[in-house]
Short mmCIF file of C-alpha atoms in Angstrom, two decimals:
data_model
loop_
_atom_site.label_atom_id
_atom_site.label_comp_id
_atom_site.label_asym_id
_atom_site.label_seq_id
_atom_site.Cartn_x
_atom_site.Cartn_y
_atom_site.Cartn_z
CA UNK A 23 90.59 19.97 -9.58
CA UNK A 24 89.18 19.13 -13.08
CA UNK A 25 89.30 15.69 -13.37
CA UNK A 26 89.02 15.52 -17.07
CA UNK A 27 92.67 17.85 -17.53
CA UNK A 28 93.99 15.63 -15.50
CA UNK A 29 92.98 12.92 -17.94
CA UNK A 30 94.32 14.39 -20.49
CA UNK A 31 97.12 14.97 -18.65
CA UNK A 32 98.12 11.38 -18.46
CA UNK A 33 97.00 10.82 -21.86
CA UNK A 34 99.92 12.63 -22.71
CA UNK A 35 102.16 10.95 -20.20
CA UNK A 36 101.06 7.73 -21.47
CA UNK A 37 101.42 8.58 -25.10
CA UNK A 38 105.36 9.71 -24.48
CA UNK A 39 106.00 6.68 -22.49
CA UNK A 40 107.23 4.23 -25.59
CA UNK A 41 107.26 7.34 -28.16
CA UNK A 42 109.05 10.33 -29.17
CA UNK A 43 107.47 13.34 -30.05
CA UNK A 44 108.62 16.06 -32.35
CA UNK A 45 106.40 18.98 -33.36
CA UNK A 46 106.48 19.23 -37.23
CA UNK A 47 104.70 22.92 -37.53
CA UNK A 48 102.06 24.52 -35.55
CA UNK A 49 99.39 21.81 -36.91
CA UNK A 50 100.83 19.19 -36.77
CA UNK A 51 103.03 16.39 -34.48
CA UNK A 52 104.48 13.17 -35.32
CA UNK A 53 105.01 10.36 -32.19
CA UNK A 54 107.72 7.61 -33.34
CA UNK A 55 108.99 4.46 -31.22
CA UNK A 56 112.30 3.68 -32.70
CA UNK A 57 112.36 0.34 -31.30
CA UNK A 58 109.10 -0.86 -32.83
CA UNK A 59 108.39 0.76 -36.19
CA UNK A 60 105.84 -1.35 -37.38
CA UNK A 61 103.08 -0.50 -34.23
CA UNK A 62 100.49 1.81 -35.47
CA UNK A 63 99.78 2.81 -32.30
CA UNK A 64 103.13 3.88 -31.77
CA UNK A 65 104.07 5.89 -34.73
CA UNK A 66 101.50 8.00 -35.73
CA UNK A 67 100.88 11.94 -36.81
CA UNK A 68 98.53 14.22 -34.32
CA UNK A 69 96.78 17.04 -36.39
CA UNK A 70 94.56 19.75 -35.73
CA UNK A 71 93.17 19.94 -39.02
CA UNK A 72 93.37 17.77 -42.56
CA UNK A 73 94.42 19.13 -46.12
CA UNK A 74 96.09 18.69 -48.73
CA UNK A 75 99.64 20.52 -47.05
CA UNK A 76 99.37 18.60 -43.75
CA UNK A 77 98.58 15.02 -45.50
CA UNK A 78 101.67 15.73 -47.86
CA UNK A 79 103.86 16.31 -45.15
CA UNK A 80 102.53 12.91 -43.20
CA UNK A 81 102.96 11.09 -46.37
CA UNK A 82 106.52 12.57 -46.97
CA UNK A 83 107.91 12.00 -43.60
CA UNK A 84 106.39 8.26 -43.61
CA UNK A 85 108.45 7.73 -47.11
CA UNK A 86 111.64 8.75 -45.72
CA UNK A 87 111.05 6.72 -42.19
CA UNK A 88 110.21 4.03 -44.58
CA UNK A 89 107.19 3.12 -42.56
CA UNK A 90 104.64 0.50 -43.14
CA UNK A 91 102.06 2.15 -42.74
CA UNK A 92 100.46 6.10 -42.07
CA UNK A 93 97.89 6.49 -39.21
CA UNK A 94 96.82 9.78 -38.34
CA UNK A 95 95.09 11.02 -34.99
CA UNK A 96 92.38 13.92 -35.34
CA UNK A 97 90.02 15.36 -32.57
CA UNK A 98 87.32 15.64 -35.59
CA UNK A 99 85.86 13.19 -38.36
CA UNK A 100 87.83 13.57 -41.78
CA UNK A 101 85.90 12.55 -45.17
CA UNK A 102 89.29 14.02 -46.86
CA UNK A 103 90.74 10.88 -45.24
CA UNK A 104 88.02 8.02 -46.20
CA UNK A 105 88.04 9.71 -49.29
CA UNK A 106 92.34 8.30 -50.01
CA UNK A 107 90.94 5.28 -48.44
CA UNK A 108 92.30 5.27 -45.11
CA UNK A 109 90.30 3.28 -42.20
CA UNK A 110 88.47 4.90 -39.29
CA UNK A 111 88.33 3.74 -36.11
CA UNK A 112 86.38 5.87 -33.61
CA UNK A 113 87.49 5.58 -29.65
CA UNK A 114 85.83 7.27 -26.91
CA UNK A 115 87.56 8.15 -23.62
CA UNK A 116 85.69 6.83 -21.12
CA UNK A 117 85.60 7.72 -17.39
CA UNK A 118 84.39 6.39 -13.94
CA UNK A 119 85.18 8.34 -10.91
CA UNK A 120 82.71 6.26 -8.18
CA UNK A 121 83.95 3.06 -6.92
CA UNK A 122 80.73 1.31 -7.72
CA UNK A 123 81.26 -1.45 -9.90
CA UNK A 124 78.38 -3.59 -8.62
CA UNK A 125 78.06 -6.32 -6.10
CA UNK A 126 78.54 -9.53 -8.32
CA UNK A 127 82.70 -10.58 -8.58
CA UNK A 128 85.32 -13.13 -9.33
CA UNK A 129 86.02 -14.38 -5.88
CA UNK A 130 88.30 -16.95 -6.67
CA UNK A 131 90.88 -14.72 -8.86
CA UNK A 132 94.38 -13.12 -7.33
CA UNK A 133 96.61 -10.23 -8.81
CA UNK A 134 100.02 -9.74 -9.73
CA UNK A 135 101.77 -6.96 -10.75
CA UNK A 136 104.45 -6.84 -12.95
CA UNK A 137 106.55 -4.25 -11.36
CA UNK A 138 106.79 -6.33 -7.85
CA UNK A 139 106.45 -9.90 -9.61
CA UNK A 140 107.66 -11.86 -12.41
CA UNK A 141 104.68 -12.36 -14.82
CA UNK A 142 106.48 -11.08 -18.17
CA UNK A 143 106.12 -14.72 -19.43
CA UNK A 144 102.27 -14.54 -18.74
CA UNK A 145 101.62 -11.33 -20.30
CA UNK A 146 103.53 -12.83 -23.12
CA UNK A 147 101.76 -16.39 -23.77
CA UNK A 148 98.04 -15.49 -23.00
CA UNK A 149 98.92 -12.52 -25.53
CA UNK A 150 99.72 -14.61 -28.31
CA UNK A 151 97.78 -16.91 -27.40
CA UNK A 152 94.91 -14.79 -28.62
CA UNK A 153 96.82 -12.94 -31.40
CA UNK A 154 99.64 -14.71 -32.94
CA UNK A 155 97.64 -16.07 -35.01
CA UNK A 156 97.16 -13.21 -36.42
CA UNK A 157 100.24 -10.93 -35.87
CA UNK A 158 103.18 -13.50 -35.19
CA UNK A 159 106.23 -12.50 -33.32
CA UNK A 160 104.82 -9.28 -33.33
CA UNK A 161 102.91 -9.60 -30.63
CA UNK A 162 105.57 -11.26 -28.21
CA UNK A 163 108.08 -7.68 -29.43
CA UNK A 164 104.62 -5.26 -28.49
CA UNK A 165 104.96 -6.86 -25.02
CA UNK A 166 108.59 -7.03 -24.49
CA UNK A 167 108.64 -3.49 -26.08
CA UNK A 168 106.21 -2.22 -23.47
CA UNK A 169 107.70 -4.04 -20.51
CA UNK A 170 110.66 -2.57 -21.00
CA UNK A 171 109.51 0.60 -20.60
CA UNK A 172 107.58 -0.06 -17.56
CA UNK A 173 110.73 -1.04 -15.74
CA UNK A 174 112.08 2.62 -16.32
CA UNK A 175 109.06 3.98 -14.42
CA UNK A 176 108.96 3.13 -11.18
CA UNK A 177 105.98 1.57 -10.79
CA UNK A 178 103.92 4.43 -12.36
CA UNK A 179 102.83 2.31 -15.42
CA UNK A 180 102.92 -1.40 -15.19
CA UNK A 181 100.71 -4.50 -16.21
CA UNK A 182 98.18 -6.28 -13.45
CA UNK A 183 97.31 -9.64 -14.06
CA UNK A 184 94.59 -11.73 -12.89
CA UNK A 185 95.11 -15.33 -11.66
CA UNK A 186 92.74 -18.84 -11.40
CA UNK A 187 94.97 -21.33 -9.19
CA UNK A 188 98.25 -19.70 -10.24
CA UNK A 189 97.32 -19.52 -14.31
CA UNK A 190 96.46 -16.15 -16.06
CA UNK A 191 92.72 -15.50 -17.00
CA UNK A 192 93.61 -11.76 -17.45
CA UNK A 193 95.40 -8.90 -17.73
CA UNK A 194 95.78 -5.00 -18.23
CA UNK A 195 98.24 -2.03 -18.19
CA UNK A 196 97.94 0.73 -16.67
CA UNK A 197 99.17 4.48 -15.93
CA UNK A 198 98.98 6.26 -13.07
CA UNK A 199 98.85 9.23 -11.82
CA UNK A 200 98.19 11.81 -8.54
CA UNK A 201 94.90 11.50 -9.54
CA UNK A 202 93.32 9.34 -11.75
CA UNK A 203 94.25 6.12 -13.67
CA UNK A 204 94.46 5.36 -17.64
CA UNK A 205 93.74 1.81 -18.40
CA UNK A 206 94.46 -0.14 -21.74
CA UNK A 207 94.99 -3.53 -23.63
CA UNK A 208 92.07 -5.10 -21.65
CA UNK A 209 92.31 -8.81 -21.83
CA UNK A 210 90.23 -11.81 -20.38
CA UNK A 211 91.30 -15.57 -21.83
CA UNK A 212 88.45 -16.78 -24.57
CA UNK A 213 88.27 -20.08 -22.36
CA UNK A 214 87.56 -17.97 -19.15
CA UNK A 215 85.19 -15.23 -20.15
CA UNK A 216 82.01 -14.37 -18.36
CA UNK A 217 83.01 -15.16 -15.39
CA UNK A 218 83.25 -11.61 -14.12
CA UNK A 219 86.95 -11.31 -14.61
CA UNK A 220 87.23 -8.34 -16.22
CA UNK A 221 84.54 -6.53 -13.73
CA UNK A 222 86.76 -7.96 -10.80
CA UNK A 223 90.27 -6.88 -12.00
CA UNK A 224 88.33 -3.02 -12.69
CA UNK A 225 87.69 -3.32 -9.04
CA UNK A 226 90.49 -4.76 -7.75
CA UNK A 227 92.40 -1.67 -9.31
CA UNK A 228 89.83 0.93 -8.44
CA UNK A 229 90.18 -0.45 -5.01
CA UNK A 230 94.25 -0.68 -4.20
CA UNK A 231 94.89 2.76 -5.93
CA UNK A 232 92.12 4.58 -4.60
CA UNK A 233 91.50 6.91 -7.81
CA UNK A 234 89.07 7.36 -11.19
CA UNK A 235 89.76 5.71 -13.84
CA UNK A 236 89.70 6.33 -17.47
CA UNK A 237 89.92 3.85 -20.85
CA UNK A 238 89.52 3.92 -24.23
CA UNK A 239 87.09 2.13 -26.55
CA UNK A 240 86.41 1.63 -29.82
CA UNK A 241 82.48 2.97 -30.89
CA UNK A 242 81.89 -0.38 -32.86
CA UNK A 243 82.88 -3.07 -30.31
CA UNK A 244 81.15 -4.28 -27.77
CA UNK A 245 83.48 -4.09 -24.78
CA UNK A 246 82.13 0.21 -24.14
CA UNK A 247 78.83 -1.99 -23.47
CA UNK A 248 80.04 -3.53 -20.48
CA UNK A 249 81.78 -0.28 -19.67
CA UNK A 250 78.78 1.91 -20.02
CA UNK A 251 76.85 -0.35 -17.52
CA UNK A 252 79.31 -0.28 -15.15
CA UNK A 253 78.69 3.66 -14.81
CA UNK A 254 81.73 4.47 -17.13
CA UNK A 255 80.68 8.02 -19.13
CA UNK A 256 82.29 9.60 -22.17
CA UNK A 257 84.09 12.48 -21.89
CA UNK A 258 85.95 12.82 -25.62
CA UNK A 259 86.31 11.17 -29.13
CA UNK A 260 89.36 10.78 -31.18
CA UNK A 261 89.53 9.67 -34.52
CA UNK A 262 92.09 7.32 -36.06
CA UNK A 263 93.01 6.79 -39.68
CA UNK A 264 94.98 4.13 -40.65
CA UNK A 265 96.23 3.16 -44.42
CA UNK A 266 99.04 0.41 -44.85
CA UNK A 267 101.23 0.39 -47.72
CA UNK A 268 100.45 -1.67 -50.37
CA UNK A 269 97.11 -1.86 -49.32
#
């Protein structure tokens, strides 16, 4: 077995899991999520290469959608894009297939999981907790958005949630597979950081599923840090370009 197929694999998966996709021409995809237009990560064009046909067509189809925004995903680096003034964000795909993540943990934390217990509430406050400030209602729609979908699943992708005396410190989704794991939207509570949450709720998942896991992280923040010293490696890159309208 190739371990890093089967990543991509469940990249995939995860991507179709909220989204629709819909091949454009041979170059060129476009991933929509009717029910919440206004997530970039959620409605987005995948392209192979960039020029001045393919980045017509993106802008076209955006117009008629009457999007918010354009973000396009490419496997390479595009000055055409910088160059119209769209943002990069580099993420890495980073995997660990060992179970060693170290000897110092959380002791005093417990898990829940959203598929066997009721935690939607949780997910919700600690969430905007940390980003309505910033994003609004949006944040609380993301959520409810993605729950939804996990329900539909059956247990294959679902949130786990890490607990202090019965209060959430933490949380993550997650997508699973025969054989590894894809992990995103990695969260630890400002007023309970470094205290070996996030390390402990890596385990704890590593542990009860018994397979690899995978993430993504951006190359500028500092969260691939941690994840490179706990023995994560990285396997791909993908670059995102993002330009809102009106911007």
């Amino acid at each position: 077995m190739n371990i890093e197929k089967e990543v991509k694999k469940l990249e995939e998966i995860e991507c179709l899991l909220c989204c629709f996709k819909e091949k454009i021409n041979d170059g060129l995809v476009r991933f929509t999520d009717p029910k919440l237009k206004d997530m970039y990560d959620h409605n987005y064009f995948y392209a192979d290469r960039m020029d001045d046909e393919i980045f017509s067509i993106c802008e076209k189809i955006s117009k008629d959608e009457g999007c918010n925004h354009i973000k396009i995903v490419l496997d390479f680096k595009s000055d055409y894009l910088i160059n119209k003034g769209f943002e990069e964000e580099c993420d890495m795909t980073m995997l660990k297939i060992d179970d060693d993540y170290g000897t110092r943990f959380n002791d005093s934390l417990s898990f829940k999981n959203a598929v066997e217990d009721d935690i939607e509430q949780d997910i919700i406050d600690i969430d905007f907790k940390h980003y309505g400030k910033d994003y609004g209602d949006f944040c609380i729609r993301k959520d409810k958005r993605i729950i939804d979908a996990m329900k539909k699943n059956d247990g294959k992708f679902t949130f786990i949630a890490a607990y202090i005396d019965e209060k959430i410190v933490g949380f993550c989704s997650i997508v699973i597979s025969d054989y590894v794991i894809g992990l995103d939207d990695l969260l630890v509570d400002e007023d309970h950081r470094h205290k070996l949450i996030a390390t402990t709720l890596l385990k704890y998942i590593r542990t009860k599923y018994n397979k690899p896991i995978y993430l993504h992280a951006d190359t500028l923040d500092t969260p691939k840090d941690m994840y490179f010293a706990l023995g994560f490696k990285e396997i791909s890159r993908e670059y995102n370009y993002l330009k809102i309208k009106g911007e």
